PDB file of C-alpha atoms in Angstrom:
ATOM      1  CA  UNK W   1       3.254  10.378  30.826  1.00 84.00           C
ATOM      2  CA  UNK W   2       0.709   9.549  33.072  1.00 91.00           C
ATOM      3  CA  UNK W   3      -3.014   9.829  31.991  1.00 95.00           C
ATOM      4  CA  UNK W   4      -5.341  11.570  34.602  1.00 96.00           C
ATOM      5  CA  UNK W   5      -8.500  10.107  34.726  1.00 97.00           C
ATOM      6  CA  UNK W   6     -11.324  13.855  34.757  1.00 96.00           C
ATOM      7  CA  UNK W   7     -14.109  11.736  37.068  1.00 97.00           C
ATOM      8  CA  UNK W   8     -12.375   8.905  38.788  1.00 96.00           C
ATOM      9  CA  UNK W   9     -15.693   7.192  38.592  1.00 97.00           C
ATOM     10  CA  UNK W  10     -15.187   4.656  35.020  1.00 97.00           C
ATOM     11  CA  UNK W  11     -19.145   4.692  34.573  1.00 97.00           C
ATOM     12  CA  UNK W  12     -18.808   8.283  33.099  1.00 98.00           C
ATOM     13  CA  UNK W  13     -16.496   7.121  30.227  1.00 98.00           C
ATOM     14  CA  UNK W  14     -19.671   4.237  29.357  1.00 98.00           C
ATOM     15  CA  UNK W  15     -22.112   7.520  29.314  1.00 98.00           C
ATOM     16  CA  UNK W  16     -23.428   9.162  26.558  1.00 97.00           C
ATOM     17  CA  UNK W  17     -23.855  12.795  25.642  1.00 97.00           C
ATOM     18  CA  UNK W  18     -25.197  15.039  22.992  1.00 97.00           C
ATOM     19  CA  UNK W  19     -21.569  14.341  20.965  1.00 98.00           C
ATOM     20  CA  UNK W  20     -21.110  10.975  21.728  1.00 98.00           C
ATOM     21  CA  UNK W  21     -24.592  10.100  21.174  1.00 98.00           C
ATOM     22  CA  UNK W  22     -24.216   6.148  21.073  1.00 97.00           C
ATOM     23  CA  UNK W  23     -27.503   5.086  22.004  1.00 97.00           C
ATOM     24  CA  UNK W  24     -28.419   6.766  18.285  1.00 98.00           C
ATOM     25  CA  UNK W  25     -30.073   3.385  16.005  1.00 98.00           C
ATOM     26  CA  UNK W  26     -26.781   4.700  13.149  1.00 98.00           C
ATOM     27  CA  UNK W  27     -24.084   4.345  16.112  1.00 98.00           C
ATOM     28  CA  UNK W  28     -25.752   0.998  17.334  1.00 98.00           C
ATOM     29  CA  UNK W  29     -26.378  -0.635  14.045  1.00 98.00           C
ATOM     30  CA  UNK W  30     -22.750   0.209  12.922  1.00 98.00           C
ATOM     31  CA  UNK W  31     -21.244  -1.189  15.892  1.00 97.00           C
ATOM     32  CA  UNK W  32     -23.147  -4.302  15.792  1.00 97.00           C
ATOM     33  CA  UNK W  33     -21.888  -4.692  12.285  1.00 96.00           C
ATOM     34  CA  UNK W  34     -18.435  -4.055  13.338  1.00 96.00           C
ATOM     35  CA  UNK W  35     -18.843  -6.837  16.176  1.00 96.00           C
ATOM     36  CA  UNK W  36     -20.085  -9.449  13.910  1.00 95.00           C
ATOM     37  CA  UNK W  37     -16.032  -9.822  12.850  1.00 80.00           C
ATOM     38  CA  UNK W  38     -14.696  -9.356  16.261  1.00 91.00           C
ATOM     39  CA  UNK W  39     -13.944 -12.524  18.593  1.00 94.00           C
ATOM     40  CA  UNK W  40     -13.714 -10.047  21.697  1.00 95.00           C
ATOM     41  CA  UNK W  41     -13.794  -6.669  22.899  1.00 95.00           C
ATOM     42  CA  UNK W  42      -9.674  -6.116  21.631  1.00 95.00           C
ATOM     43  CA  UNK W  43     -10.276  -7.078  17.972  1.00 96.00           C
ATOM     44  CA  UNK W  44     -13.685  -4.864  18.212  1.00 97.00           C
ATOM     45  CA  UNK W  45     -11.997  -1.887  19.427  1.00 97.00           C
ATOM     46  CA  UNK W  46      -9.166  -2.649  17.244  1.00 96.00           C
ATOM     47  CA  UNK W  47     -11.790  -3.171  13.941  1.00 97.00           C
ATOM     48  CA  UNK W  48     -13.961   0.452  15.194  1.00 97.00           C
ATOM     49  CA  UNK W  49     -10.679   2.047  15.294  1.00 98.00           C
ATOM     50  CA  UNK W  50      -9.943   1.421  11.987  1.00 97.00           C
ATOM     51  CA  UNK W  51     -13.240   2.050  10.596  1.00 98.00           C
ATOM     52  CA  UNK W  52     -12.898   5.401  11.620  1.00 98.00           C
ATOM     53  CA  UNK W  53      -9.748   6.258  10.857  1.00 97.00           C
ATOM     54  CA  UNK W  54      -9.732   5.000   7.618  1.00 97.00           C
ATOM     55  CA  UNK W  55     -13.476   5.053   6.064  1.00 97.00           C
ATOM     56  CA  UNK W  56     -14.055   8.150   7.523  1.00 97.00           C
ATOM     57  CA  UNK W  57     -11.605  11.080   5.750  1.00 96.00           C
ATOM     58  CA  UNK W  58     -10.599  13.450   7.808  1.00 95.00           C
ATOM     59  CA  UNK W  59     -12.226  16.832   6.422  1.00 95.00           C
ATOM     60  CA  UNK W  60      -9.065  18.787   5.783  1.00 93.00           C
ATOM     61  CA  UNK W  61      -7.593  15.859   4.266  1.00 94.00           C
ATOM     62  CA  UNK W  62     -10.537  15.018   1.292  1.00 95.00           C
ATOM     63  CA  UNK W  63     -11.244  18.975   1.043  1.00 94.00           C
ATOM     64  CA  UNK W  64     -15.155  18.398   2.668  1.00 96.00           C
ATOM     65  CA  UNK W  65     -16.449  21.759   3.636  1.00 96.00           C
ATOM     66  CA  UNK W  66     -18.812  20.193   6.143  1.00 96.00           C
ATOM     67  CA  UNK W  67     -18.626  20.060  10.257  1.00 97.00           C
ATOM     68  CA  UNK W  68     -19.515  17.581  11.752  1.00 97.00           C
ATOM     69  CA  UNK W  69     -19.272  17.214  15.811  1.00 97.00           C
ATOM     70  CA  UNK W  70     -22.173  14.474  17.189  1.00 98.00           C
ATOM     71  CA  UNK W  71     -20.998  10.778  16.657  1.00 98.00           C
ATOM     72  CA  UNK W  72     -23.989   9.723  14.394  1.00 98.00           C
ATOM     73  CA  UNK W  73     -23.557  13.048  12.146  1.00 98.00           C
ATOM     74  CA  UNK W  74     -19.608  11.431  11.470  1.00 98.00           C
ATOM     75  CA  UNK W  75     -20.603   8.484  10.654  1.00 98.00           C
ATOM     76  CA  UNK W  76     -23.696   9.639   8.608  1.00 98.00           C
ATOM     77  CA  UNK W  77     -22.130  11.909   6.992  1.00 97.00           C
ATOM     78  CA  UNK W  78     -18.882  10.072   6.513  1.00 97.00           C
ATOM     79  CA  UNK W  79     -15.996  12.797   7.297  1.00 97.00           C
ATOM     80  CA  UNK W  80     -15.104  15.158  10.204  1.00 97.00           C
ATOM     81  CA  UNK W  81     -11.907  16.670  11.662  1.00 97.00           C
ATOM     82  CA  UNK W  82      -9.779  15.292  14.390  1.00 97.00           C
ATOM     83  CA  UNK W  83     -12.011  16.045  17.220  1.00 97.00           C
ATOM     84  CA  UNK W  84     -15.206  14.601  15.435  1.00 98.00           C
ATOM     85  CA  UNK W  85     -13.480  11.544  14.584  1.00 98.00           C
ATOM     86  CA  UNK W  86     -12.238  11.009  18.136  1.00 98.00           C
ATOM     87  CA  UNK W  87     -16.574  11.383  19.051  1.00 98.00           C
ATOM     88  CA  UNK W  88     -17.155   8.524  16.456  1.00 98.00           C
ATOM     89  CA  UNK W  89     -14.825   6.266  17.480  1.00 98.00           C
ATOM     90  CA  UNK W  90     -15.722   6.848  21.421  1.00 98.00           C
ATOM     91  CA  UNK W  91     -19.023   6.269  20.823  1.00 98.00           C
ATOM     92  CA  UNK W  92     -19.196   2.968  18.828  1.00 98.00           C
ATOM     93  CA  UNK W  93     -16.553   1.777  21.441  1.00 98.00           C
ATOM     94  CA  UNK W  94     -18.708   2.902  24.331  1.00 98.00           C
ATOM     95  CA  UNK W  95     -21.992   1.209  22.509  1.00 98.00           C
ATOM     96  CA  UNK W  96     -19.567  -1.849  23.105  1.00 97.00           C
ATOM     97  CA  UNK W  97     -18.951  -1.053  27.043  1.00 97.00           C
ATOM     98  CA  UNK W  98     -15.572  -0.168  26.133  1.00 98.00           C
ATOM     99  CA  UNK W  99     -14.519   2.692  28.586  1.00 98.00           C
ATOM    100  CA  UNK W 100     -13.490   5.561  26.337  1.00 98.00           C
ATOM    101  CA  UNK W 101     -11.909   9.269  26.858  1.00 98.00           C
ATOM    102  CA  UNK W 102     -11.450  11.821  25.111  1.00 98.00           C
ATOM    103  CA  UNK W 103      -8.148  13.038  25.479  1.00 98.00           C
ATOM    104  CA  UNK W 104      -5.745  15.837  23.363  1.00 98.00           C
ATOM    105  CA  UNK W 105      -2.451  17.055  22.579  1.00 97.00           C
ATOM    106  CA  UNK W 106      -0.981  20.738  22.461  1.00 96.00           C
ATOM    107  CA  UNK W 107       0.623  21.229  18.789  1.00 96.00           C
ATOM    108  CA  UNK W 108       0.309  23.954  17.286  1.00 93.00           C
ATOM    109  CA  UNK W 109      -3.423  23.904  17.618  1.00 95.00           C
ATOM    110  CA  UNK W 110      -5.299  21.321  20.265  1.00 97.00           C
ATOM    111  CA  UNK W 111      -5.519  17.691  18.537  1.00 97.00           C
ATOM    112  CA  UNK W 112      -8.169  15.494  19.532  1.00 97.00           C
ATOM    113  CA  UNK W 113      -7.533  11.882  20.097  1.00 97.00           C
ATOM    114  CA  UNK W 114      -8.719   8.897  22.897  1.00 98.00           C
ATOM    115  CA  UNK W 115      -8.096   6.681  25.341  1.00 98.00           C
ATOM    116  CA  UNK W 116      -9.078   3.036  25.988  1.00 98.00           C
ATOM    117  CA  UNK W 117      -9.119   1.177  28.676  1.00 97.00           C
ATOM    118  CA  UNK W 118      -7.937  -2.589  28.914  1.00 96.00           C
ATOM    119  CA  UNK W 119      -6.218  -4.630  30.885  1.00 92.00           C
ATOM    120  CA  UNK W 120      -6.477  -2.236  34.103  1.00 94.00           C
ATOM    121  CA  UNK W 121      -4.326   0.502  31.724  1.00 95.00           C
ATOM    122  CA  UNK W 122      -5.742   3.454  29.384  1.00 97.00           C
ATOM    123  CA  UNK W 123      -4.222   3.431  26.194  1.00 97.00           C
ATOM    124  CA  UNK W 124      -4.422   6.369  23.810  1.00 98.00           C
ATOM    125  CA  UNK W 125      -5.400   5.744  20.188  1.00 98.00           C
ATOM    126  CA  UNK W 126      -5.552   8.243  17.615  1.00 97.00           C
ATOM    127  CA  UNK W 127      -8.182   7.750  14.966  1.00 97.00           C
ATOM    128  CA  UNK W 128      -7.354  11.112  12.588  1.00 95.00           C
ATOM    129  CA  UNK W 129      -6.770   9.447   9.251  1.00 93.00           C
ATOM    130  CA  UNK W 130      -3.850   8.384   8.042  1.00 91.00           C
ATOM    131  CA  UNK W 131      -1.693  10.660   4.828  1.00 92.00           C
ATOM    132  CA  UNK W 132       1.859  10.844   4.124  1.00 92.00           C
ATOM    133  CA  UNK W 133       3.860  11.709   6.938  1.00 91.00           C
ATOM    134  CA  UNK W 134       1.012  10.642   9.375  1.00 93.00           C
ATOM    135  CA  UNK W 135       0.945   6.634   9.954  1.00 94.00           C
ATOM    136  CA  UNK W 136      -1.169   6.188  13.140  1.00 96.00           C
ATOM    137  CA  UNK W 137      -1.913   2.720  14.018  1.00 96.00           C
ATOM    138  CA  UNK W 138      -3.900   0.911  17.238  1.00 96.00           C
ATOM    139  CA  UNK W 139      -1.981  -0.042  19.756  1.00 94.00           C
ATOM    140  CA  UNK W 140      -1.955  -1.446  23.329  1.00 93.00           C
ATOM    141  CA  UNK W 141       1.729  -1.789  23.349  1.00 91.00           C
ATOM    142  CA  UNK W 142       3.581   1.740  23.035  1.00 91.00           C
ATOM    143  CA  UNK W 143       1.512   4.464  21.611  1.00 94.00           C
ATOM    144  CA  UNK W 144       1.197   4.891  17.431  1.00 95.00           C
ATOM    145  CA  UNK W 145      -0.558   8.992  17.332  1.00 96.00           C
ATOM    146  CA  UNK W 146      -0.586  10.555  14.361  1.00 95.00           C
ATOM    147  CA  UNK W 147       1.973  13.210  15.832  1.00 95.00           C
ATOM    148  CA  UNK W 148       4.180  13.721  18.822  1.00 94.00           C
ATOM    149  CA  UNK W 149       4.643  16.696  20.314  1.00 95.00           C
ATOM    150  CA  UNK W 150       7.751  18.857  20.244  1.00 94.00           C
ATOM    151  CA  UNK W 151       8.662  20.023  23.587  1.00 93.00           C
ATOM    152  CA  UNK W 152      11.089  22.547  22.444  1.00 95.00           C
ATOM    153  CA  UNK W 153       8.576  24.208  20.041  1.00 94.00           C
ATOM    154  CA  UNK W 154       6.135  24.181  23.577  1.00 93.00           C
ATOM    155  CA  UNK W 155       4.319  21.477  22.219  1.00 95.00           C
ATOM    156  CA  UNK W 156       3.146  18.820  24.759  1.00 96.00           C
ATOM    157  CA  UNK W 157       0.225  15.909  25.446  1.00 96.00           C
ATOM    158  CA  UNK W 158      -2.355  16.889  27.910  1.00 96.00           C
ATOM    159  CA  UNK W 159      -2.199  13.973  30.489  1.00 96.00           C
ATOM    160  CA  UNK W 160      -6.241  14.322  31.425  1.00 97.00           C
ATOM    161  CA  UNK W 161      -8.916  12.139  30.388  1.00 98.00           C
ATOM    162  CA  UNK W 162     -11.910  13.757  29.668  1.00 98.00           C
ATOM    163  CA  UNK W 163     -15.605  11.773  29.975  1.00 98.00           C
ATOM    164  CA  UNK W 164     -17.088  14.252  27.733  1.00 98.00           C
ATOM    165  CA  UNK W 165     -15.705  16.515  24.771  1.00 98.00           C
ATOM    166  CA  UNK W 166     -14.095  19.984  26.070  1.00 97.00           C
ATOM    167  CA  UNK W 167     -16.020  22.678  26.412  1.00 97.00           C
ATOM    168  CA  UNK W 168     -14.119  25.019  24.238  1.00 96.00           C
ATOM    169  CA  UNK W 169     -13.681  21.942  21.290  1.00 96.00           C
ATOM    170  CA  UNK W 170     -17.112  20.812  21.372  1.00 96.00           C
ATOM    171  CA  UNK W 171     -18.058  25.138  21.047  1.00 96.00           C
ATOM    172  CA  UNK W 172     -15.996  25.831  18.268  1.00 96.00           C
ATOM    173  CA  UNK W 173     -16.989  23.033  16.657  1.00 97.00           C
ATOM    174  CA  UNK W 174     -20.994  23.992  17.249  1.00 96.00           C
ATOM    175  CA  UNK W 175     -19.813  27.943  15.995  1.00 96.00           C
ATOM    176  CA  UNK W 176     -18.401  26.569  12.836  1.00 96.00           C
ATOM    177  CA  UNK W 177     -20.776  27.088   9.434  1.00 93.00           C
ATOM    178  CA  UNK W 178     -17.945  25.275   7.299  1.00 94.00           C
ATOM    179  CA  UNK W 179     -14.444  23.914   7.817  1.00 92.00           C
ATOM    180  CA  UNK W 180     -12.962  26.975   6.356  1.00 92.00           C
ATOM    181  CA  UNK W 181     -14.414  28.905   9.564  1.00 93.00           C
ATOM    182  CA  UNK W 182     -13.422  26.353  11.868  1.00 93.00           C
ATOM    183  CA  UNK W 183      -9.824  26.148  10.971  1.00 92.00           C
ATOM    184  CA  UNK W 184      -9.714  29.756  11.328  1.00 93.00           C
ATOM    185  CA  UNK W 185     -11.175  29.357  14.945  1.00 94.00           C
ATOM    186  CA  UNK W 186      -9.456  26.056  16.228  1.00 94.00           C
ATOM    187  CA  UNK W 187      -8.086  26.498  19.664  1.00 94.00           C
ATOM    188  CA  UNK W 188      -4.481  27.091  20.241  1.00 91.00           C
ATOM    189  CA  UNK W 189      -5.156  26.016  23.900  1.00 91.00           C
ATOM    190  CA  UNK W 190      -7.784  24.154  26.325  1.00 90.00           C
TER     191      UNK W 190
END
């Protein structure tokens, strides 16, 4: 599949917004921490995507009632959903200048995930959280998501690359009081 960058201008995946809030002194002070054990921007993307994926639980997962959708809120509050984890981990790879989208598949509901760019390429990584059945892992060499679609059940990845969160993700997750309400309200489309 080919990935279709949203802005073809790469600044717009260094920016930050209200949900990937990087410049925040929580995202900034965990990244540096993270970059104290990385020897270059591969093994600090590699180390951030495994923070998040596997200090932060993913909400359904640990049973947290909580929703959280700004970057610093995840990693304050230490869980969020698929879509708030994807925020965390863009924004402590774009306090890094790592170019990072936001990008999600079509399963039975819309899973969020990103993309990273190296060597020229983007390269999708999904930071959900690892279970049984689930064994995501980061990768510049052949993708390791947490799921792959099924065509035949009209499942499929959506090839754009988005600079900010979606509109209708990043407003369902703002509507949401608990995670209860949100899973009732999770889009089933973009």
């Amino acid at each position: 599949m080919e990935l279709i960058q949203e802005n073809p201008d790469l600044s717009a995946y260094l920016a930050a917004d209200e949900a990937i809030d990087h410049e925040h002194p929580l995202v900034r002070e965990t990244a540096a921490r993270l970059a104290e054990g990385a020897e270059d921007s591969y093994a600090y993307a590699r180390l951030a995507f495994t923070y998040v994926r596997d200090a932060i639980p993913h909400s359904q997962d640990s049973g947290d009632p909580r929703v959280t959708w700004r970057a610093s809120d995840v990693l304050a509050q230490r869980t969020g959903v698929c879509y708030a984890k994807a925020h965390a981990l863009a924004a402590l790879l774009r306090a890094e200048d790592i170019p990072t989208a936001l990008c999600y598949q079509q399963l039975d509901v819309v899973h969020g995930l990103v993309a990273v760019r190296f060597h020229g390429a983007w390269h999708r990584q999904d930071p959900r959280g690892n279970k049984p059945g689930v064994d995501a892992r980061f990768s510049l060499d052949g993708e390791r998501l947490a799921f792959t679609p099924d065509g035949g059940a009209g499942e499929r990845d959506h090839p754009v690359l988005y600079a900010a969160p979606h509109p209708t993700v990043l407003g369902v997750l703002k509507a949401a009081s608990d995670r209860r309400g949100l899973w009732e309200s999770l889009p089933a489309s973009l």
